[in-house]
Amino acid sequence: MEDSVYLLIQKGDPEQFQRRIFLTQNTYTIGRRGNRYEPDIAFSNPYVSRKHAEIWKQDKHFVISDLHSKHGTEVNDEAVSDDPRILRNGDRIRLAKGVAELVFFSQADELEATKEFTIPLAACADQQTDTDLVIHLERREIRLDNARFHLSGKDMDLLILLYSRANQAVSYEEIMVSVWKERSSVTDRNIPDVGRAEINALVYRLRKKLGRHGKRVTTIPRYGYMWEK
C-alpha cells in the first residue's frame, strides 16, 4: 500500500521533528529551501545543498541517490553516490554528516513500522533482562517491566530527543530548540530563552522518574547530555 511507505524526520528543522512524509509521488527531491526554490522535502540548514538528494520509485522499490551535494548523503553510515541505492525498511538517511536525518519505513502495517524502530536498551548492572525498558518513538510510549509507563510534556520531549540520538552528545542549544518550542527567542539564531538551570532541573526530574534507568542520562561537561545505550 502506498500510504504505508513514508519518511520520518529525526533531525533537521526543529518544527519538523517526528514529522512523517508519506511517499505518494514517484519522485522526491530533498534539499535546502530558498527564496525561489522549495524542494519536495525541504530543510533550512546551510550545509544541505539546494538539490541534495533524490528519492524515487523504481519498480517495486524506492531508491535514493545523491545529487552531487557538497557535504554528501549517507544511508546507515555508508556514503551514497549518484548510483541508485534501494531503500529498506528502517534505513537511516543522513544529509551533510547528520545535520538532517530521516528514517525510511515501508510496510503495510504501521504498528510493524513502530516495532521496527523500537530499540530495546542494553541491560544495566541491576537489570534482570535487557528489554524491561522499551521506548516507542512514534507512539511516544514507554513500557517499563512490560507495563505502560507514563511521561508527559517536556519530560517526554527530552527523553525522545536523547533516546533518538543514543550514544551521541546533545548540546544545550539542541535541547532548548527541541523541548522549548513555544518559548520566544532572544537571539537572531532563534534559540529559545531558556537557562542552563532550567535544563538541569528538567534532567534531574527525568532521571528521578526513570529510576534505575535514569543513570543512562549522562552529563557532557560544558556541552549538554547524552543517552547511553
PDB file of C-alpha atoms in Angstrom:
ATOM      1  CA  MET A   1       0.000   0.000   0.000  1.00  0.00           C
ATOM      2  CA  GLU A   2       1.299   3.442  -0.947  1.00  0.00           C
ATOM      3  CA  ASP A   3       0.299   5.043   2.345  1.00  0.00           C
ATOM      4  CA  SER A   4       2.454   2.582   4.296  1.00  0.00           C
ATOM      5  CA  VAL A   5       5.657   3.985   2.779  1.00  0.00           C
ATOM      6  CA  TYR A   6       6.951   7.092   4.498  1.00  0.00           C
ATOM      7  CA  LEU A   7       9.923   9.020   5.833  1.00  0.00           C
ATOM      8  CA  LEU A   8      10.178  10.001   9.488  1.00  0.00           C
ATOM      9  CA  ILE A   9      12.232  13.140  10.142  1.00  0.00           C
ATOM     10  CA  GLN A  10      14.502  12.564  13.130  1.00  0.00           C
ATOM     11  CA  LYS A  11      16.701  15.653  12.837  1.00  0.00           C
ATOM     12  CA  GLY A  12      16.598  18.902  10.909  1.00  0.00           C
ATOM     13  CA  ASP A  13      14.456  21.978  11.365  1.00  0.00           C
ATOM     14  CA  PRO A  14      13.074  21.796  14.938  1.00  0.00           C
ATOM     15  CA  GLU A  15       9.451  22.191  13.863  1.00  0.00           C
ATOM     16  CA  GLN A  16       9.767  19.110  11.647  1.00  0.00           C
ATOM     17  CA  PHE A  17      10.939  16.712  14.364  1.00  0.00           C
ATOM     18  CA  GLN A  18       8.979  13.421  14.163  1.00  0.00           C
ATOM     19  CA  ARG A  19       7.114  14.602  11.047  1.00  0.00           C
ATOM     20  CA  ARG A  20       6.026  11.809   8.709  1.00  0.00           C
ATOM     21  CA  ILE A  21       6.175  12.305   4.942  1.00  0.00           C
ATOM     22  CA  PHE A  22       4.120   9.708   3.080  1.00  0.00           C
ATOM     23  CA  LEU A  23       5.671   8.831  -0.268  1.00  0.00           C
ATOM     24  CA  THR A  24       2.696   9.039  -2.613  1.00  0.00           C
ATOM     25  CA  GLN A  25       4.585  10.619  -5.521  1.00  0.00           C
ATOM     26  CA  ASN A  26       7.003   8.822  -7.805  1.00  0.00           C
ATOM     27  CA  THR A  27       9.872  11.267  -7.221  1.00  0.00           C
ATOM     28  CA  TYR A  28      11.008  13.450  -4.309  1.00  0.00           C
ATOM     29  CA  THR A  29      13.850  15.952  -4.256  1.00  0.00           C
ATOM     30  CA  ILE A  30      15.479  16.615  -0.882  1.00  0.00           C
ATOM     31  CA  GLY A  31      17.320  19.888  -0.405  1.00  0.00           C
ATOM     32  CA  ARG A  32      17.576  23.361   1.083  1.00  0.00           C
ATOM     33  CA  ARG A  33      14.750  25.817   0.634  1.00  0.00           C
ATOM     34  CA  GLY A  34      15.445  29.200  -0.881  1.00  0.00           C
ATOM     35  CA  ASN A  35      13.582  32.368  -1.839  1.00  0.00           C
ATOM     36  CA  ARG A  36      12.698  30.988  -5.256  1.00  0.00           C
ATOM     37  CA  TYR A  37      13.096  27.256  -4.732  1.00  0.00           C
ATOM     38  CA  GLU A  38      11.300  24.791  -2.471  1.00  0.00           C
ATOM     39  CA  PRO A  39      12.255  21.110  -2.831  1.00  0.00           C
ATOM     40  CA  ASP A  40       9.707  18.403  -2.047  1.00  0.00           C
ATOM     41  CA  ILE A  41      11.424  17.711   1.284  1.00  0.00           C
ATOM     42  CA  ALA A  42      12.989  20.956   2.459  1.00  0.00           C
ATOM     43  CA  PHE A  43      15.453  21.888   5.196  1.00  0.00           C
ATOM     44  CA  SER A  44      16.936  25.263   6.075  1.00  0.00           C
ATOM     45  CA  ASN A  45      20.416  24.224   7.261  1.00  0.00           C
ATOM     46  CA  PRO A  46      23.070  25.832   5.008  1.00  0.00           C
ATOM     47  CA  TYR A  47      25.088  22.592   4.884  1.00  0.00           C
ATOM     48  CA  VAL A  48      22.243  20.942   2.982  1.00  0.00           C
ATOM     49  CA  SER A  49      22.620  21.605  -0.752  1.00  0.00           C
ATOM     50  CA  ARG A  50      19.722  23.148  -2.669  1.00  0.00           C
ATOM     51  CA  LYS A  51      19.344  19.894  -4.592  1.00  0.00           C
ATOM     52  CA  HIS A  52      20.932  17.436  -2.202  1.00  0.00           C
ATOM     53  CA  ALA A  53      19.425  14.007  -2.887  1.00  0.00           C
ATOM     54  CA  GLU A  54      16.564  12.374  -4.726  1.00  0.00           C
ATOM     55  CA  ILE A  55      14.222   9.526  -3.823  1.00  0.00           C
ATOM     56  CA  TRP A  56      12.096   7.903  -6.483  1.00  0.00           C
ATOM     57  CA  LYS A  57      10.133   4.755  -7.155  1.00  0.00           C
ATOM     58  CA  GLN A  58      11.879   2.140  -9.259  1.00  0.00           C
ATOM     59  CA  ASP A  59       9.788  -0.948  -9.979  1.00  0.00           C
ATOM     60  CA  LYS A  60       8.543  -2.106  -6.546  1.00  0.00           C
ATOM     61  CA  HIS A  61      11.143  -0.241  -4.507  1.00  0.00           C
ATOM     62  CA  PHE A  62      12.062   3.294  -3.555  1.00  0.00           C
ATOM     63  CA  VAL A  63      15.668   4.203  -4.263  1.00  0.00           C
ATOM     64  CA  ILE A  64      17.887   7.125  -3.293  1.00  0.00           C
ATOM     65  CA  SER A  65      20.829   8.827  -4.972  1.00  0.00           C
ATOM     66  CA  ASP A  66      22.990  11.815  -4.119  1.00  0.00           C
ATOM     67  CA  LEU A  67      22.712  14.812  -6.452  1.00  0.00           C
ATOM     68  CA  HIS A  68      26.413  15.714  -6.245  1.00  0.00           C
ATOM     69  CA  SER A  69      25.820  17.526  -2.957  1.00  0.00           C
ATOM     70  CA  LYS A  70      28.734  19.325  -1.340  1.00  0.00           C
ATOM     71  CA  HIS A  71      28.554  17.523   2.018  1.00  0.00           C
ATOM     72  CA  GLY A  72      27.213  14.155   0.941  1.00  0.00           C
ATOM     73  CA  THR A  73      24.400  11.715   1.692  1.00  0.00           C
ATOM     74  CA  GLU A  74      24.641   8.543   3.779  1.00  0.00           C
ATOM     75  CA  VAL A  75      22.378   5.554   4.343  1.00  0.00           C
ATOM     76  CA  ASN A  76      23.179   3.605   7.502  1.00  0.00           C
ATOM     77  CA  ASP A  77      26.534   5.452   7.701  1.00  0.00           C
ATOM     78  CA  GLU A  78      27.517   4.410   4.162  1.00  0.00           C
ATOM     79  CA  ALA A  79      28.083   7.092   1.529  1.00  0.00           C
ATOM     80  CA  VAL A  80      25.543   7.261  -1.302  1.00  0.00           C
ATOM     81  CA  SER A  81      26.701   8.150  -4.809  1.00  0.00           C
ATOM     82  CA  ASP A  82      24.681   9.128  -7.862  1.00  0.00           C
ATOM     83  CA  ASP A  83      24.072   5.403  -8.451  1.00  0.00           C
ATOM     84  CA  PRO A  84      20.621   4.470  -7.088  1.00  0.00           C
ATOM     85  CA  ARG A  85      20.552   2.599  -3.787  1.00  0.00           C
ATOM     86  CA  ILE A  86      17.459   0.630  -2.781  1.00  0.00           C
ATOM     87  CA  LEU A  87      15.922   1.782   0.499  1.00  0.00           C
ATOM     88  CA  ARG A  88      14.940  -0.896   3.010  1.00  0.00           C
ATOM     89  CA  ASN A  89      12.612  -0.685   5.967  1.00  0.00           C
ATOM     90  CA  GLY A  90      14.348   1.098   8.852  1.00  0.00           C
ATOM     91  CA  ASP A  91      17.152   2.618   6.742  1.00  0.00           C
ATOM     92  CA  ARG A  92      18.520   5.820   8.280  1.00  0.00           C
ATOM     93  CA  ILE A  93      19.286   8.622   5.804  1.00  0.00           C
ATOM     94  CA  ARG A  94      21.769  11.322   6.858  1.00  0.00           C
ATOM     95  CA  LEU A  95      22.401  14.542   4.967  1.00  0.00           C
ATOM     96  CA  ALA A  96      25.614  16.566   5.306  1.00  0.00           C
ATOM     97  CA  LYS A  97      27.169  14.387   8.026  1.00  0.00           C
ATOM     98  CA  GLY A  98      23.971  14.321  10.045  1.00  0.00           C
ATOM     99  CA  VAL A  99      22.644  17.895  10.114  1.00  0.00           C
ATOM    100  CA  ALA A 100      19.415  16.317   8.854  1.00  0.00           C
ATOM    101  CA  GLU A 101      18.283  12.730   9.401  1.00  0.00           C
ATOM    102  CA  LEU A 102      15.318  10.737   8.138  1.00  0.00           C
ATOM    103  CA  VAL A 103      14.229   7.124   8.615  1.00  0.00           C
ATOM    104  CA  PHE A 104      12.605   5.191   5.765  1.00  0.00           C
ATOM    105  CA  PHE A 105       9.661   2.890   6.530  1.00  0.00           C
ATOM    106  CA  SER A 106       7.992   0.585   4.030  1.00  0.00           C
ATOM    107  CA  GLN A 107       5.345  -1.837   5.265  1.00  0.00           C
ATOM    108  CA  ALA A 108       1.585  -2.183   5.234  1.00  0.00           C
ATOM    109  CA  ASP A 109       1.031  -2.185   8.973  1.00  0.00           C
ATOM    110  CA  GLU A 110       2.090   0.989  10.778  1.00  0.00           C
ATOM    111  CA  LEU A 111       2.314  -0.954  14.021  1.00  0.00           C
ATOM    112  CA  GLU A 112       5.015  -3.111  12.491  1.00  0.00           C
ATOM    113  CA  ALA A 113       6.881   0.034  11.468  1.00  0.00           C
ATOM    114  CA  THR A 114       6.783   1.183  15.062  1.00  0.00           C
ATOM    115  CA  LYS A 115       8.138  -2.142  16.243  1.00  0.00           C
ATOM    116  CA  GLU A 116      10.923  -1.956  13.692  1.00  0.00           C
ATOM    117  CA  PHE A 117      12.043   1.355  15.126  1.00  0.00           C
ATOM    118  CA  THR A 118      11.772   0.254  18.760  1.00  0.00           C
ATOM    119  CA  ILE A 119      15.207  -0.326  20.251  1.00  0.00           C
ATOM    120  CA  PRO A 120      15.455  -2.442  23.439  1.00  0.00           C
ATOM    121  CA  LEU A 121      18.001  -0.975  25.809  1.00  0.00           C
ATOM    122  CA  ALA A 122      21.077  -2.890  26.905  1.00  0.00           C
ATOM    123  CA  ALA A 123      20.944  -4.180  30.454  1.00  0.00           C
ATOM    124  CA  CYS A 124      22.149  -2.160  33.402  1.00  0.00           C
ATOM    125  CA  ALA A 125      24.034  -3.994  36.122  1.00  0.00           C
ATOM    126  CA  ASP A 126      20.924  -4.271  38.276  1.00  0.00           C
ATOM    127  CA  GLN A 127      18.562  -5.352  35.469  1.00  0.00           C
ATOM    128  CA  GLN A 128      17.309  -8.900  35.085  1.00  0.00           C
ATOM    129  CA  THR A 129      16.679  -8.601  31.331  1.00  0.00           C
ATOM    130  CA  ASP A 130      17.693  -6.284  28.511  1.00  0.00           C
ATOM    131  CA  THR A 131      14.141  -5.498  27.417  1.00  0.00           C
ATOM    132  CA  ASP A 132      12.473  -4.135  30.557  1.00  0.00           C
ATOM    133  CA  LEU A 133      12.582  -0.559  29.217  1.00  0.00           C
ATOM    134  CA  VAL A 134      11.300  -0.070  25.666  1.00  0.00           C
ATOM    135  CA  ILE A 135      10.544   3.272  24.035  1.00  0.00           C
ATOM    136  CA  HIS A 136       8.245   3.526  21.007  1.00  0.00           C
ATOM    137  CA  LEU A 137       9.346   6.797  19.439  1.00  0.00           C
ATOM    138  CA  GLU A 138       6.441   7.292  17.052  1.00  0.00           C
ATOM    139  CA  ARG A 139       3.746   6.469  19.581  1.00  0.00           C
ATOM    140  CA  ARG A 140       5.548   8.434  22.312  1.00  0.00           C
ATOM    141  CA  GLU A 141       5.036   5.427  24.549  1.00  0.00           C
ATOM    142  CA  ILE A 142       7.247   3.873  27.217  1.00  0.00           C
ATOM    143  CA  ARG A 143       6.928   0.347  28.559  1.00  0.00           C
ATOM    144  CA  LEU A 144       8.709  -0.475  31.791  1.00  0.00           C
ATOM    145  CA  ASP A 145       8.723  -4.078  33.053  1.00  0.00           C
ATOM    146  CA  ASN A 146       6.024  -4.898  30.459  1.00  0.00           C
ATOM    147  CA  ALA A 147       3.699  -2.186  31.792  1.00  0.00           C
ATOM    148  CA  ARG A 148       2.951   1.202  30.289  1.00  0.00           C
ATOM    149  CA  PHE A 149       4.968   3.956  31.965  1.00  0.00           C
ATOM    150  CA  HIS A 150       3.580   7.485  31.828  1.00  0.00           C
ATOM    151  CA  LEU A 151       5.638  10.545  30.975  1.00  0.00           C
ATOM    152  CA  SER A 152       4.213  13.733  29.556  1.00  0.00           C
ATOM    153  CA  GLY A 153       5.152  17.187  28.384  1.00  0.00           C
ATOM    154  CA  LYS A 154       8.776  18.217  28.468  1.00  0.00           C
ATOM    155  CA  ASP A 155       9.844  15.055  30.307  1.00  0.00           C
ATOM    156  CA  MET A 156       8.759  13.007  27.286  1.00  0.00           C
ATOM    157  CA  ASP A 157      10.135  15.534  24.779  1.00  0.00           C
ATOM    158  CA  LEU A 158      13.573  15.403  26.384  1.00  0.00           C
ATOM    159  CA  LEU A 159      13.611  11.615  26.629  1.00  0.00           C
ATOM    160  CA  ILE A 160      12.630  11.205  22.966  1.00  0.00           C
ATOM    161  CA  LEU A 161      15.316  13.672  21.875  1.00  0.00           C
ATOM    162  CA  LEU A 162      18.081  11.957  23.856  1.00  0.00           C
ATOM    163  CA  TYR A 163      16.928   8.414  23.067  1.00  0.00           C
ATOM    164  CA  SER A 164      16.654   9.083  19.322  1.00  0.00           C
ATOM    165  CA  ARG A 165      20.286  10.261  19.426  1.00  0.00           C
ATOM    166  CA  ALA A 166      21.547   7.439  21.660  1.00  0.00           C
ATOM    167  CA  ASN A 167      25.310   7.492  22.301  1.00  0.00           C
ATOM    168  CA  GLN A 168      25.556  10.963  20.744  1.00  0.00           C
ATOM    169  CA  ALA A 169      26.103  14.113  22.761  1.00  0.00           C
ATOM    170  CA  VAL A 170      23.157  16.515  22.508  1.00  0.00           C
ATOM    171  CA  SER A 171      24.021  20.157  23.111  1.00  0.00           C
ATOM    172  CA  TYR A 172      22.209  22.535  25.427  1.00  0.00           C
ATOM    173  CA  GLU A 173      21.095  24.552  22.399  1.00  0.00           C
ATOM    174  CA  GLU A 174      19.608  21.490  20.692  1.00  0.00           C
ATOM    175  CA  ILE A 175      17.691  20.704  23.874  1.00  0.00           C
ATOM    176  CA  MET A 176      16.416  24.285  24.085  1.00  0.00           C
ATOM    177  CA  VAL A 177      15.176  24.259  20.485  1.00  0.00           C
ATOM    178  CA  SER A 178      13.558  20.809  20.626  1.00  0.00           C
ATOM    179  CA  VAL A 179      11.980  20.923  24.088  1.00  0.00           C
ATOM    180  CA  TRP A 180      11.018  24.594  24.437  1.00  0.00           C
ATOM    181  CA  LYS A 181       9.498  25.230  21.005  1.00  0.00           C
ATOM    182  CA  GLU A 182       6.894  27.565  22.471  1.00  0.00           C
ATOM    183  CA  ARG A 183       9.469  29.833  24.155  1.00  0.00           C
ATOM    184  CA  SER A 184      10.369  33.077  22.400  1.00  0.00           C
ATOM    185  CA  SER A 185      13.954  33.548  21.238  1.00  0.00           C
ATOM    186  CA  VAL A 186      16.314  36.282  22.366  1.00  0.00           C
ATOM    187  CA  THR A 187      18.960  35.941  19.652  1.00  0.00           C
ATOM    188  CA  ASP A 188      18.999  36.102  15.871  1.00  0.00           C
ATOM    189  CA  ARG A 189      19.809  32.359  15.872  1.00  0.00           C
ATOM    190  CA  ASN A 190      16.278  31.540  17.082  1.00  0.00           C
ATOM    191  CA  ILE A 191      17.459  29.916  20.304  1.00  0.00           C
ATOM    192  CA  PRO A 192      14.657  29.928  22.933  1.00  0.00           C
ATOM    193  CA  ASP A 193      15.191  31.961  26.092  1.00  0.00           C
ATOM    194  CA  VAL A 194      15.968  29.016  28.395  1.00  0.00           C
ATOM    195  CA  GLY A 195      18.639  28.983  31.089  1.00  0.00           C
ATOM    196  CA  ARG A 196      21.008  26.125  31.876  1.00  0.00           C
ATOM    197  CA  ALA A 197      19.482  25.824  35.337  1.00  0.00           C
ATOM    198  CA  GLU A 198      16.065  25.144  33.797  1.00  0.00           C
ATOM    199  CA  ILE A 199      17.517  22.400  31.584  1.00  0.00           C
ATOM    200  CA  ASN A 200      19.401  20.858  34.505  1.00  0.00           C
ATOM    201  CA  ALA A 201      16.231  20.835  36.593  1.00  0.00           C
ATOM    202  CA  LEU A 202      14.344  19.032  33.818  1.00  0.00           C
ATOM    203  CA  VAL A 203      17.127  16.442  33.505  1.00  0.00           C
ATOM    204  CA  TYR A 204      17.115  15.907  37.274  1.00  0.00           C
ATOM    205  CA  ARG A 205      13.352  15.337  37.227  1.00  0.00           C
ATOM    206  CA  LEU A 206      13.586  12.918  34.291  1.00  0.00           C
ATOM    207  CA  ARG A 207      16.335  10.913  35.988  1.00  0.00           C
ATOM    208  CA  LYS A 208      14.235  10.614  39.138  1.00  0.00           C
ATOM    209  CA  LYS A 209      11.187   9.413  37.207  1.00  0.00           C
ATOM    210  CA  LEU A 210      13.186   6.795  35.287  1.00  0.00           C
ATOM    211  CA  GLY A 211      14.550   5.275  38.483  1.00  0.00           C
ATOM    212  CA  ARG A 212      17.465   2.928  37.854  1.00  0.00           C
ATOM    213  CA  HIS A 213      17.367   3.838  34.158  1.00  0.00           C
ATOM    214  CA  GLY A 214      17.996   7.486  34.991  1.00  0.00           C
ATOM    215  CA  LYS A 215      21.722   6.759  35.032  1.00  0.00           C
ATOM    216  CA  ARG A 216      21.511   6.425  31.241  1.00  0.00           C
ATOM    217  CA  VAL A 217      21.201  10.220  31.022  1.00  0.00           C
ATOM    218  CA  THR A 218      24.830  11.256  31.364  1.00  0.00           C
ATOM    219  CA  THR A 219      26.252  14.753  31.638  1.00  0.00           C
ATOM    220  CA  ILE A 220      28.671  16.023  28.990  1.00  0.00           C
ATOM    221  CA  PRO A 221      30.566  18.783  30.842  1.00  0.00           C
ATOM    222  CA  ARG A 222      30.126  22.271  29.375  1.00  0.00           C
ATOM    223  CA  TYR A 223      28.165  20.837  26.421  1.00  0.00           C
ATOM    224  CA  GLY A 224      24.937  19.010  27.251  1.00  0.00           C
ATOM    225  CA  TYR A 225      23.667  15.476  27.824  1.00  0.00           C
ATOM    226  CA  MET A 226      23.686  12.019  26.240  1.00  0.00           C
ATOM    227  CA  TRP A 227      21.609   8.842  26.471  1.00  0.00           C
ATOM    228  CA  GLU A 228      23.900   5.836  26.894  1.00  0.00           C
ATOM    229  CA  LYS A 229      22.708   2.558  25.412  1.00  0.00           C
TER     230      LYS A 229
END
